[in-house]
Tab-separated table of C-alpha atoms in Angstrom:
chain	number	residue	atom	x	y	z
A	182	MET	CA	0.008	0.186	0.062
A	183	GLY	CA	1.325	3.470	-1.046
A	184	LYS	CA	1.702	6.230	1.400
A	185	PHE	CA	-1.258	7.958	-0.183
A	186	GLU	CA	-3.599	5.195	0.264
A	187	LYS	CA	-2.266	4.442	3.585
A	188	TYR	CA	-3.374	7.963	5.252
A	189	LEU	CA	-6.826	7.671	3.343
A	190	THR	CA	-8.477	8.319	6.450
A	191	PHE	CA	-6.789	11.673	6.612
A	192	TRP	CA	-7.822	12.644	3.266
A	193	VAL	CA	-11.034	11.983	3.763
A	194	LEU	CA	-11.205	14.189	6.750
A	195	LEU	CA	-9.516	16.972	4.916
A	196	CYS	CA	-12.127	16.484	2.086
A	197	ILE	CA	-14.655	16.898	4.387
A	198	VAL	CA	-13.863	19.965	6.058
A	199	ALA	CA	-12.643	21.479	2.786
A	200	GLY	CA	-16.069	20.442	1.353
A	201	ILE	CA	-18.164	22.463	4.202
A	202	PHE	CA	-15.907	25.377	4.140
A	203	ILE	CA	-16.335	25.589	0.256
A	204	GLY	CA	-19.982	25.136	0.372
A	205	TYR	CA	-20.516	27.569	3.261
A	206	ILE	CA	-18.366	30.461	1.903
A	207	GLY	CA	-19.064	29.458	-1.900
A	208	GLY	CA	-22.974	29.974	-1.281
A	209	GLU	CA	-24.833	30.493	-4.375
A	210	LYS	CA	-21.942	29.890	-6.751
A	211	ILE	CA	-21.655	26.273	-5.379
A	212	GLU	CA	-25.643	26.174	-5.555
A	213	VAL	CA	-25.280	26.630	-9.282
A	214	ILE	CA	-23.106	23.604	-9.712
A	215	SER	CA	-25.405	21.453	-7.682
A	216	ASN	CA	-28.046	21.985	-9.845
A	217	TRP	CA	-26.397	20.972	-13.081
A	218	ASN	CA	-28.747	17.974	-13.292
A	219	ILE	CA	-30.106	15.346	-15.420
A	220	ALA	CA	-33.119	13.883	-13.529
A	221	THR	CA	-31.642	14.816	-10.182
A	222	VAL	CA	-28.522	13.229	-11.070
A	223	ASN	CA	-25.650	15.816	-10.715
A	224	ILE	CA	-23.577	15.714	-13.590
A	225	PRO	CA	-20.129	16.854	-12.094
A	226	VAL	CA	-20.792	13.950	-9.609
A	227	ALA	CA	-21.925	11.676	-12.266
A	228	ILE	CA	-18.705	12.080	-14.156
A	229	LEU	CA	-16.717	11.568	-10.814
A	230	VAL	CA	-18.485	8.343	-9.894
A	231	TRP	CA	-18.197	7.059	-13.510
A	232	LEU	CA	-14.113	7.490	-13.035
A	233	MET	CA	-14.465	5.735	-9.697
A	234	ILE	CA	-16.667	2.966	-11.173
A	235	TYR	CA	-14.571	2.341	-14.678
A	236	PRO	CA	-11.689	0.605	-12.742
A	237	MET	CA	-14.108	-2.073	-11.729
A	238	MET	CA	-15.990	-2.333	-15.237
A	239	VAL	CA	-12.919	-2.747	-16.974
A	240	GLN	CA	-12.063	-5.889	-15.027
A	241	ILE	CA	-15.175	-7.926	-15.930
A	242	ASP	CA	-14.684	-10.857	-18.160
A	243	PHE	CA	-17.895	-11.205	-20.039
A	244	SER	CA	-16.938	-14.938	-21.006
A	245	SER	CA	-17.144	-15.621	-17.471
A	246	LEU	CA	-20.497	-14.223	-16.562
A	247	VAL	CA	-22.088	-17.633	-17.673
A	248	ASN	CA	-20.336	-19.112	-14.588
A	249	VAL	CA	-22.058	-16.395	-12.037
A	250	SER	CA	-24.750	-19.099	-11.096
A	251	LYS	CA	-21.823	-20.613	-9.092
A	252	ASN	CA	-22.049	-17.699	-6.778
A	253	TRP	CA	-26.019	-18.432	-6.095
A	254	LYS	CA	-25.542	-18.434	-2.385
A	255	GLY	CA	-23.915	-14.782	-2.369
A	256	LEU	CA	-26.810	-13.708	-4.658
A	257	GLY	CA	-29.503	-15.271	-2.670
A	258	LEU	CA	-27.703	-13.432	0.325
A	259	THR	CA	-28.048	-9.829	-0.979
A	260	VAL	CA	-31.552	-10.541	-2.161
A	261	PHE	CA	-32.736	-11.559	1.130
A	262	ILE	CA	-30.513	-8.683	3.243
A	263	ASN	CA	-31.436	-6.040	1.043
A	264	TRP	CA	-35.298	-6.818	0.547
A	265	LEU	CA	-36.310	-8.878	3.834
A	266	VAL	CA	-34.111	-7.470	6.025
A	267	LYS	CA	-32.817	-3.868	5.591
A	268	PRO	CA	-35.965	-1.687	5.044
A	269	PHE	CA	-37.268	-2.986	8.282
A	270	THR	CA	-34.334	-2.700	10.451
A	271	MET	CA	-33.792	0.865	9.139
A	272	ALA	CA	-37.593	1.640	9.931
A	273	PHE	CA	-36.842	0.334	13.502
A	274	PHE	CA	-33.920	2.191	14.155
A	275	ALA	CA	-35.440	5.485	12.936
A	276	TRP	CA	-38.530	4.875	14.911
A	277	ILE	CA	-36.374	3.997	18.212
A	278	PHE	CA	-34.167	7.034	17.951
A	279	PHE	CA	-36.700	9.452	16.543
A	280	GLU	CA	-39.723	8.951	18.300
A	281	ARG	CA	-37.972	7.637	21.750
A	282	ILE	CA	-34.449	8.089	22.264
A	283	PHE	CA	-34.378	11.729	20.709
A	284	ALA	CA	-38.078	12.537	21.807
A	285	ALA	CA	-36.853	15.539	23.853
A	286	TYR	CA	-34.675	17.163	21.040
A	287	ILE	CA	-37.148	16.598	17.924
A	288	GLN	CA	-40.721	17.508	17.703
A	289	PRO	CA	-43.032	14.635	16.804
A	290	GLU	CA	-43.823	16.245	13.375
A	291	MET	CA	-40.445	16.323	12.250
A	292	ALA	CA	-39.239	12.750	14.031
A	293	LYS	CA	-42.015	11.371	11.434
A	294	GLU	CA	-40.274	13.124	8.529
A	295	TYR	CA	-36.993	12.129	9.479
A	296	ILE	CA	-38.169	8.393	9.670
A	297	ALA	CA	-39.839	8.801	6.357
A	298	GLY	CA	-36.698	9.979	5.073
A	299	ALA	CA	-34.772	7.145	6.694
A	300	ILE	CA	-37.254	4.535	5.482
A	301	LEU	CA	-36.807	5.798	1.882
A	302	LEU	CA	-32.787	5.338	2.299
A	303	GLY	CA	-33.519	1.610	3.740
A	304	ALA	CA	-35.721	0.699	0.682
A	305	ALA	CA	-33.092	1.580	-2.105
A	306	PRO	CA	-30.097	-0.679	-2.036
A	307	CYS	CA	-27.029	1.066	-3.773
A	308	THR	CA	-26.654	0.903	-7.736
A	309	ALA	CA	-23.537	2.823	-8.148
A	310	MET	CA	-21.019	3.074	-5.482
A	311	VAL	CA	-21.023	-0.431	-4.841
A	312	PHE	CA	-18.808	-0.719	-7.477
A	313	VAL	CA	-16.294	1.421	-6.096
A	314	TRP	CA	-16.522	-0.548	-2.479
A	315	SER	CA	-16.158	-3.873	-4.336
A	316	TYR	CA	-13.317	-2.901	-6.279
A	317	LEU	CA	-11.205	-0.990	-3.487
A	318	THR	CA	-11.624	-4.652	-1.339
A	319	ASN	CA	-10.646	-7.003	-4.396
A	320	GLY	CA	-14.230	-7.969	-5.072
A	321	ASP	CA	-15.413	-10.355	-7.660
A	322	ALA	CA	-16.076	-7.806	-10.611
A	323	ASN	CA	-18.323	-10.328	-12.459
A	324	TYR	CA	-20.606	-11.026	-9.023
A	325	THR	CA	-20.823	-7.341	-8.419
A	326	LEU	CA	-22.443	-6.547	-11.757
A	327	VAL	CA	-24.888	-9.518	-11.239
A	328	GLN	CA	-25.914	-8.446	-8.015
A	329	VAL	CA	-26.424	-4.976	-8.737
A	330	SER	CA	-28.595	-5.859	-11.839
A	331	ILE	CA	-30.713	-8.304	-9.771
A	332	ASN	CA	-31.542	-5.795	-6.989
A	333	ASP	CA	-31.994	-3.043	-9.835
A	334	LEU	CA	-34.924	-5.432	-11.190
A	335	ILE	CA	-36.359	-6.294	-7.782
A	336	LEU	CA	-36.256	-2.276	-7.079
A	337	LEU	CA	-38.694	-1.741	-10.257
A	338	ILE	CA	-41.308	-4.087	-8.418
A	339	ALA	CA	-40.465	-4.012	-4.819
A	340	PHE	CA	-39.911	-0.514	-3.912
A	341	ILE	CA	-43.106	1.282	-4.034
A	342	PRO	CA	-45.061	-1.772	-1.828
A	343	ILE	CA	-42.191	-1.639	0.869
A	344	VAL	CA	-42.407	2.354	1.150
A	345	ARG	CA	-46.046	2.021	1.118
A	346	PHE	CA	-46.253	-0.522	3.792
A	347	LEU	CA	-43.667	1.237	5.968
A	348	LEU	CA	-44.733	4.826	5.523
A	349	GLY	CA	-48.454	3.889	5.678
A	350	ILE	CA	-49.361	5.926	2.604
A	351	THR	CA	-50.683	5.094	-0.723
A	352	ALA	CA	-49.807	7.945	-2.727
A	353	VAL	CA	-46.200	7.350	-3.484
A	354	TYR	CA	-44.524	8.199	-6.760
A	355	ILE	CA	-41.414	6.699	-7.851
A	356	PRO	CA	-39.458	8.893	-10.619
A	357	TYR	CA	-38.774	6.501	-13.109
A	358	ASP	CA	-36.572	9.177	-15.183
A	359	VAL	CA	-34.261	9.118	-12.001
A	360	LEU	CA	-34.240	5.558	-11.962
A	361	VAL	CA	-33.631	4.735	-15.771
A	362	THR	CA	-31.186	7.881	-15.951
A	363	SER	CA	-29.158	6.716	-12.681
A	364	VAL	CA	-28.834	3.183	-14.379
A	365	VAL	CA	-27.755	4.414	-17.418
A	366	ILE	CA	-25.199	6.739	-16.366
A	367	PHE	CA	-23.925	4.319	-13.284
A	368	VAL	CA	-24.085	1.103	-14.847
A	369	VAL	CA	-24.735	0.828	-18.692
A	370	ILE	CA	-22.289	3.686	-19.985
A	371	PRO	CA	-19.054	2.572	-17.755
A	372	LEU	CA	-20.040	-0.963	-18.314
A	373	GLY	CA	-20.247	-0.417	-22.206
A	374	ALA	CA	-16.679	1.705	-21.913
A	375	GLY	CA	-15.260	-1.293	-19.598
A	376	TYR	CA	-16.313	-4.058	-22.010
A	377	LEU	CA	-14.542	-2.153	-25.238
A	378	SER	CA	-11.296	-1.006	-23.482
A	379	HIS	CA	-11.081	-4.565	-21.769
A	380	ARG	CA	-11.158	-6.105	-25.208
A	381	TYR	CA	-9.193	-3.861	-27.219
A	382	LEU	CA	-6.206	-3.702	-24.504
A	383	ILE	CA	-6.201	-7.442	-23.972
A	384	ARG	CA	-5.969	-7.824	-27.743
A	385	HIS	CA	-3.377	-5.311	-28.422
A	386	LYS	CA	-1.542	-5.016	-25.480
A	387	GLY	CA	-1.807	-8.510	-23.911
A	388	LEU	CA	-3.191	-9.726	-20.582
A	389	GLU	CA	-0.007	-9.371	-18.754
A	390	TRP	CA	0.360	-5.947	-19.652
A	391	PHE	CA	-3.237	-5.373	-18.590
A	392	THR	CA	-3.136	-6.700	-15.249
A	393	SER	CA	0.510	-5.770	-14.255
A	394	GLN	CA	0.520	-2.220	-15.677
A	395	PHE	CA	-2.788	-0.758	-16.822
A	396	LEU	CA	-5.213	-2.211	-13.543
A	397	PRO	CA	-2.656	-0.723	-10.961
A	398	ALA	CA	-2.330	2.613	-12.615
A	399	LEU	CA	-6.403	2.940	-12.527
A	400	LYS	CA	-6.322	2.810	-8.641
A	401	PRO	CA	-5.150	6.407	-7.980
A	402	VAL	CA	-7.586	7.416	-10.430
A	403	SER	CA	-10.429	5.686	-8.580
A	404	VAL	CA	-9.423	7.140	-5.145
A	405	ILE	CA	-8.853	10.547	-6.296
A	406	ALA	CA	-12.485	10.968	-7.847
A	407	LEU	CA	-13.719	9.453	-4.649
A	408	LEU	CA	-11.956	12.193	-2.559
A	409	THR	CA	-13.227	15.080	-5.326
A	410	THR	CA	-16.770	13.564	-5.049
A	411	LEU	CA	-16.415	14.059	-1.223
A	412	VAL	CA	-15.569	17.689	-1.304
A	413	LEU	CA	-18.762	18.360	-3.695
A	414	LEU	CA	-21.288	16.314	-1.643
A	415	PHE	CA	-20.007	18.217	1.499
A	416	ALA	CA	-19.911	21.520	-0.507
A	417	PHE	CA	-23.403	21.307	-1.834
A	418	GLN	CA	-24.444	20.974	1.787
A	419	GLY	CA	-22.222	23.117	3.331
A	420	PHE	CA	-24.464	25.841	4.478
A	421	LYS	CA	-27.174	23.293	6.176
A	422	ILE	CA	-24.314	21.532	8.159
A	423	VAL	CA	-23.161	24.864	9.481
A	424	GLU	CA	-26.439	25.871	10.062
A	425	ARG	CA	-28.050	22.782	11.576
A	426	PRO	CA	-25.307	20.806	13.038
A	427	PHE	CA	-27.037	19.336	15.922
A	428	ASP	CA	-30.146	18.045	13.608
A	429	ILE	CA	-27.546	16.679	11.255
A	430	LEU	CA	-25.887	14.937	14.237
A	431	LEU	CA	-29.324	13.225	15.707
A	432	ILE	CA	-29.916	11.880	11.991
A	433	ALA	CA	-26.492	10.521	11.233
A	434	ILE	CA	-26.609	8.495	14.632
A	435	PRO	CA	-29.379	5.833	13.369
A	436	LEU	CA	-28.400	5.886	9.694
A	437	THR	CA	-24.483	4.926	11.004
A	438	ILE	CA	-25.736	2.185	13.355
A	439	GLN	CA	-27.947	0.949	10.282
A	440	THR	CA	-25.019	0.825	8.061
A	441	TYR	CA	-22.798	-1.114	10.360
A	442	PHE	CA	-25.413	-3.376	11.467
A	443	ILE	CA	-26.543	-4.414	7.996
A	444	PHE	CA	-22.647	-4.840	7.089
A	445	PHE	CA	-21.914	-7.192	9.966
A	446	ILE	CA	-25.251	-9.249	9.726
A	447	THR	CA	-24.408	-9.774	5.954
A	448	TRP	CA	-20.720	-10.502	6.834
A	449	GLY	CA	-21.593	-13.092	9.345
A	450	ILE	CA	-24.070	-15.036	7.358
A	451	GLY	CA	-21.695	-14.938	4.422
A	452	ARG	CA	-19.057	-16.262	6.600
A	453	TYR	CA	-21.357	-18.996	7.581
A	454	LEU	CA	-22.509	-19.855	4.154
A	455	ARG	CA	-18.526	-20.128	3.218
A	456	LEU	CA	-18.613	-17.410	0.729
A	457	ARG	CA	-15.376	-16.240	-0.733
A	458	HIS	CA	-14.209	-13.188	0.601
A	459	ALA	CA	-14.540	-11.605	-3.043
A	460	VAL	CA	-18.259	-12.438	-3.002
A	461	CYS	CA	-18.892	-12.107	1.065
A	462	ALA	CA	-17.336	-8.183	0.815
A	463	PRO	CA	-19.484	-6.727	-2.153
A	464	ALA	CA	-22.778	-8.830	-0.814
A	465	ALA	CA	-22.218	-6.948	2.445
A	466	LEU	CA	-21.208	-3.408	1.069
A	467	ILE	CA	-24.353	-3.316	-1.422
A	468	GLY	CA	-26.720	-4.193	1.565
A	469	ALA	CA	-24.745	-1.276	3.851
A	470	SER	CA	-24.866	1.448	1.093
A	471	ASN	CA	-27.943	3.045	-0.373
A	472	PHE	CA	-29.180	4.426	-3.744
A	473	PHE	CA	-29.350	7.538	-2.335
A	474	GLU	CA	-29.889	9.628	-5.912
A	475	LEU	CA	-33.510	8.135	-5.736
A	476	ALA	CA	-34.050	8.239	-2.060
A	477	VAL	CA	-33.434	11.972	-2.239
A	478	ALA	CA	-35.641	12.267	-5.357
A	479	VAL	CA	-38.669	10.510	-3.915
A	480	ALA	CA	-38.361	12.320	-0.614
A	481	ILE	CA	-38.297	15.870	-2.667
A	482	SER	CA	-41.364	14.510	-4.602
A	483	LEU	CA	-43.228	13.429	-1.454
A	484	PHE	CA	-42.469	15.972	1.064
A	485	GLY	CA	-40.851	18.782	-0.442
A	486	LEU	CA	-37.294	20.287	-0.875
A	487	GLU	CA	-37.300	21.817	2.595
A	488	SER	CA	-38.909	19.016	4.454
A	489	GLY	CA	-37.498	16.711	7.103
A	490	ALA	CA	-37.699	13.919	4.993
A	491	SER	CA	-35.521	15.422	2.301
A	492	LEU	CA	-33.050	16.504	4.850
A	493	ALA	CA	-32.236	12.896	6.251
A	494	THR	CA	-31.888	11.473	2.667
A	495	VAL	CA	-29.146	14.193	2.207
A	496	VAL	CA	-27.732	13.151	5.642
A	497	GLY	CA	-27.704	9.725	4.344
A	498	VAL	CA	-25.521	11.003	1.329
A	499	LEU	CA	-22.879	12.786	3.683
A	500	ILE	CA	-22.267	9.994	5.887
A	501	GLU	CA	-22.195	7.344	3.266
A	502	VAL	CA	-18.696	7.666	1.988
A	503	PRO	CA	-16.771	8.192	5.160
A	504	VAL	CA	-18.834	5.271	6.771
A	505	MET	CA	-18.532	2.727	3.767
A	506	LEU	CA	-14.725	3.485	3.463
A	507	SER	CA	-14.387	2.479	7.332
A	508	LEU	CA	-16.333	-0.968	6.439
A	509	VAL	CA	-14.140	-1.221	3.176
A	510	ALA	CA	-11.273	-1.213	5.623
A	511	VAL	CA	-12.902	-3.858	7.985
A	512	ALA	CA	-13.518	-5.872	5.076
A	513	ASN	CA	-9.636	-5.622	3.879
A	514	ARG	CA	-8.435	-6.289	7.246
A	515	TRP	CA	-10.408	-9.374	7.660
A	516	LYS	CA	-9.625	-10.742	4.348
A	517	TYR	CA	-9.758	-14.593	4.469
């Protein structure tokens, strides 16, 4: 591990502080950049996420996807955790903290909105960033692609019923333009680029050059894009963080506990099922992370831009990268 990667935690903290400072000082100028969207997917962030995802996509060997059924236990585990466990544990942690533990600090109406935002996060498993987490833990690229694809297909069917059930409302609108745009930007485009460059480079440069020189050279690109994304995300919400730090802290606590809980329970089941580390790690990490673009969009459409539900989904965005990086470190430390 190089010096840069060794002190990644320090760089993450530095980027968080820099992002908050830039966002608070920049004000309307940062707000202009945050509004460069396609169906609520921010274009600068999308480019950076693409740079993070590409190193994973370029490793995918499409000829071996026919053998992905060998990882049926891992696929079964990710479906079980993401759709039968995660939404309900998220709702439980949100309820116990916002309506019980934090009752003295949060008004009942705002508590309900925070719970709604947390539920929207819990019902939407990660689509894009899991490729980054899998890449940083040397996860199986083919398995990661298939598990994301399966969860995206289930999302189309299960998201609305789960949200309706847990929120107790019937008028749930899912912005399919957000869903489709996110899948195209974060899966289809980098997947196509990875496939074409994978074939071209191996054909013209050879497999040895590809694995020993090209792939190692990509890793710094992924990490630098990750840190730049962190700066942007915190810059976009810099004013809110400075103006409402206590609310941000209260929301972050149950969301963080949920993230660690899902990771460790998935990891434990994966070890019990004797999954390979390259399968167990991405299976645990996709459960821990969220499809925050969709959650934010639905929260805004249902409750409004200034609502507590929207704020809760935004806090989910803010804590995701540092918390998930800590879980990446755990997965690497526990490599078997």
